[in-house]
């Protein structure tokens, strides 16, 4: 859970700074975290966040 909290803090900083590339990478890591724990709700939420940031990088 500490790793998740660390990623979340970094994600929020990247989002504040409009760094969509880094935010997408962190959101992807968070997706993997929730997928490994079998939490489909959190996984789906973060998958959407990942896709949103990924679209903004192009």
JSON list of C-alpha atoms in Angstrom, two decimals:
[
{"chain": "A", "resi": 1, "resn": "UNK", "atom": "CA", "xyz": [0.00, 0.00, 0.00]},
{"chain": "A", "resi": 2, "resn": "UNK", "atom": "CA", "xyz": [2.96, 2.33, 0.61]},
{"chain": "A", "resi": 3, "resn": "UNK", "atom": "CA", "xyz": [3.96, 1.94, -3.02]},
{"chain": "A", "resi": 4, "resn": "UNK", "atom": "CA", "xyz": [0.44, 2.90, -4.11]},
{"chain": "A", "resi": 5, "resn": "UNK", "atom": "CA", "xyz": [0.50, 5.98, -1.88]},
{"chain": "A", "resi": 6, "resn": "UNK", "atom": "CA", "xyz": [3.89, 6.97, -3.29]},
{"chain": "A", "resi": 7, "resn": "UNK", "atom": "CA", "xyz": [2.66, 6.62, -6.89]},
{"chain": "A", "resi": 8, "resn": "UNK", "atom": "CA", "xyz": [-0.51, 8.54, -6.05]},
{"chain": "A", "resi": 9, "resn": "UNK", "atom": "CA", "xyz": [1.47, 11.45, -4.56]},
{"chain": "A", "resi": 10, "resn": "UNK", "atom": "CA", "xyz": [3.75, 11.56, -7.60]},
{"chain": "A", "resi": 11, "resn": "UNK", "atom": "CA", "xyz": [0.75, 11.33, -9.91]},
{"chain": "A", "resi": 12, "resn": "UNK", "atom": "CA", "xyz": [-0.93, 14.30, -8.25]},
{"chain": "A", "resi": 13, "resn": "UNK", "atom": "CA", "xyz": [2.23, 16.39, -8.60]},
{"chain": "A", "resi": 14, "resn": "UNK", "atom": "CA", "xyz": [2.54, 15.48, -12.29]},
{"chain": "A", "resi": 15, "resn": "UNK", "atom": "CA", "xyz": [-1.08, 16.30, -12.87]},
{"chain": "A", "resi": 16, "resn": "UNK", "atom": "CA", "xyz": [-0.70, 19.67, -11.17]},
{"chain": "A", "resi": 17, "resn": "UNK", "atom": "CA", "xyz": [2.29, 20.41, -13.41]},
{"chain": "A", "resi": 18, "resn": "UNK", "atom": "CA", "xyz": [0.47, 19.18, -16.56]},
{"chain": "A", "resi": 19, "resn": "UNK", "atom": "CA", "xyz": [3.14, 16.54, -17.18]},
{"chain": "A", "resi": 20, "resn": "UNK", "atom": "CA", "xyz": [0.87, 14.10, -19.01]},
{"chain": "A", "resi": 21, "resn": "UNK", "atom": "CA", "xyz": [3.66, 11.72, -20.02]},
{"chain": "A", "resi": 22, "resn": "UNK", "atom": "CA", "xyz": [4.73, 11.12, -16.42]},
{"chain": "A", "resi": 23, "resn": "UNK", "atom": "CA", "xyz": [1.11, 11.08, -15.21]},
{"chain": "A", "resi": 24, "resn": "UNK", "atom": "CA", "xyz": [0.29, 8.40, -17.80]},
{"chain": "A", "resi": 25, "resn": "UNK", "atom": "CA", "xyz": [3.26, 6.27, -16.68]},
{"chain": "A", "resi": 26, "resn": "UNK", "atom": "CA", "xyz": [2.25, 6.55, -13.04]},
{"chain": "A", "resi": 27, "resn": "UNK", "atom": "CA", "xyz": [-1.41, 5.82, -13.79]},
{"chain": "A", "resi": 28, "resn": "UNK", "atom": "CA", "xyz": [-0.31, 2.71, -15.68]},
{"chain": "A", "resi": 29, "resn": "UNK", "atom": "CA", "xyz": [1.72, 1.58, -12.65]},
{"chain": "A", "resi": 30, "resn": "UNK", "atom": "CA", "xyz": [-1.31, 2.14, -10.44]},
{"chain": "A", "resi": 31, "resn": "UNK", "atom": "CA", "xyz": [-3.41, 0.04, -12.89]},
{"chain": "A", "resi": 32, "resn": "UNK", "atom": "CA", "xyz": [-0.96, -2.83, -12.59]},
{"chain": "A", "resi": 33, "resn": "UNK", "atom": "CA", "xyz": [-1.02, -2.48, -8.79]},
{"chain": "A", "resi": 34, "resn": "UNK", "atom": "CA", "xyz": [-4.82, -2.82, -8.62]},
{"chain": "A", "resi": 35, "resn": "UNK", "atom": "CA", "xyz": [-4.95, -5.54, -11.26]},
{"chain": "A", "resi": 36, "resn": "UNK", "atom": "CA", "xyz": [-2.50, -7.64, -9.24]},
{"chain": "A", "resi": 37, "resn": "UNK", "atom": "CA", "xyz": [-4.78, -7.25, -6.22]},
{"chain": "A", "resi": 38, "resn": "UNK", "atom": "CA", "xyz": [-7.88, -8.20, -8.19]},
{"chain": "A", "resi": 39, "resn": "UNK", "atom": "CA", "xyz": [-9.71, -4.91, -7.58]},
{"chain": "A", "resi": 40, "resn": "UNK", "atom": "CA", "xyz": [-11.58, -4.46, -10.85]},
{"chain": "A", "resi": 41, "resn": "UNK", "atom": "CA", "xyz": [-13.25, -1.20, -9.80]},
{"chain": "A", "resi": 42, "resn": "UNK", "atom": "CA", "xyz": [-9.99, 0.58, -9.00]},
{"chain": "A", "resi": 43, "resn": "UNK", "atom": "CA", "xyz": [-8.31, -1.00, -12.02]},
{"chain": "A", "resi": 44, "resn": "UNK", "atom": "CA", "xyz": [-11.05, 0.31, -14.34]},
{"chain": "A", "resi": 45, "resn": "UNK", "atom": "CA", "xyz": [-10.89, 3.77, -12.79]},
{"chain": "A", "resi": 46, "resn": "UNK", "atom": "CA", "xyz": [-7.12, 4.04, -13.21]},
{"chain": "A", "resi": 47, "resn": "UNK", "atom": "CA", "xyz": [-7.22, 2.50, -16.70]},
{"chain": "A", "resi": 48, "resn": "UNK", "atom": "CA", "xyz": [-9.48, 5.39, -17.74]},
{"chain": "A", "resi": 49, "resn": "UNK", "atom": "CA", "xyz": [-7.14, 7.91, -16.10]},
{"chain": "A", "resi": 50, "resn": "UNK", "atom": "CA", "xyz": [-4.20, 6.30, -17.93]},
{"chain": "A", "resi": 51, "resn": "UNK", "atom": "CA", "xyz": [-5.99, 6.48, -21.30]},
{"chain": "A", "resi": 52, "resn": "UNK", "atom": "CA", "xyz": [-6.99, 10.12, -20.71]},
{"chain": "A", "resi": 53, "resn": "UNK", "atom": "CA", "xyz": [-3.40, 11.18, -20.04]},
{"chain": "A", "resi": 54, "resn": "UNK", "atom": "CA", "xyz": [-2.07, 9.05, -22.87]},
{"chain": "A", "resi": 55, "resn": "UNK", "atom": "CA", "xyz": [-4.36, 10.87, -25.32]},
{"chain": "A", "resi": 56, "resn": "UNK", "atom": "CA", "xyz": [-3.08, 14.22, -24.08]},
{"chain": "A", "resi": 57, "resn": "UNK", "atom": "CA", "xyz": [0.55, 13.29, -24.78]},
{"chain": "A", "resi": 58, "resn": "UNK", "atom": "CA", "xyz": [0.06, 13.24, -28.55]}
]
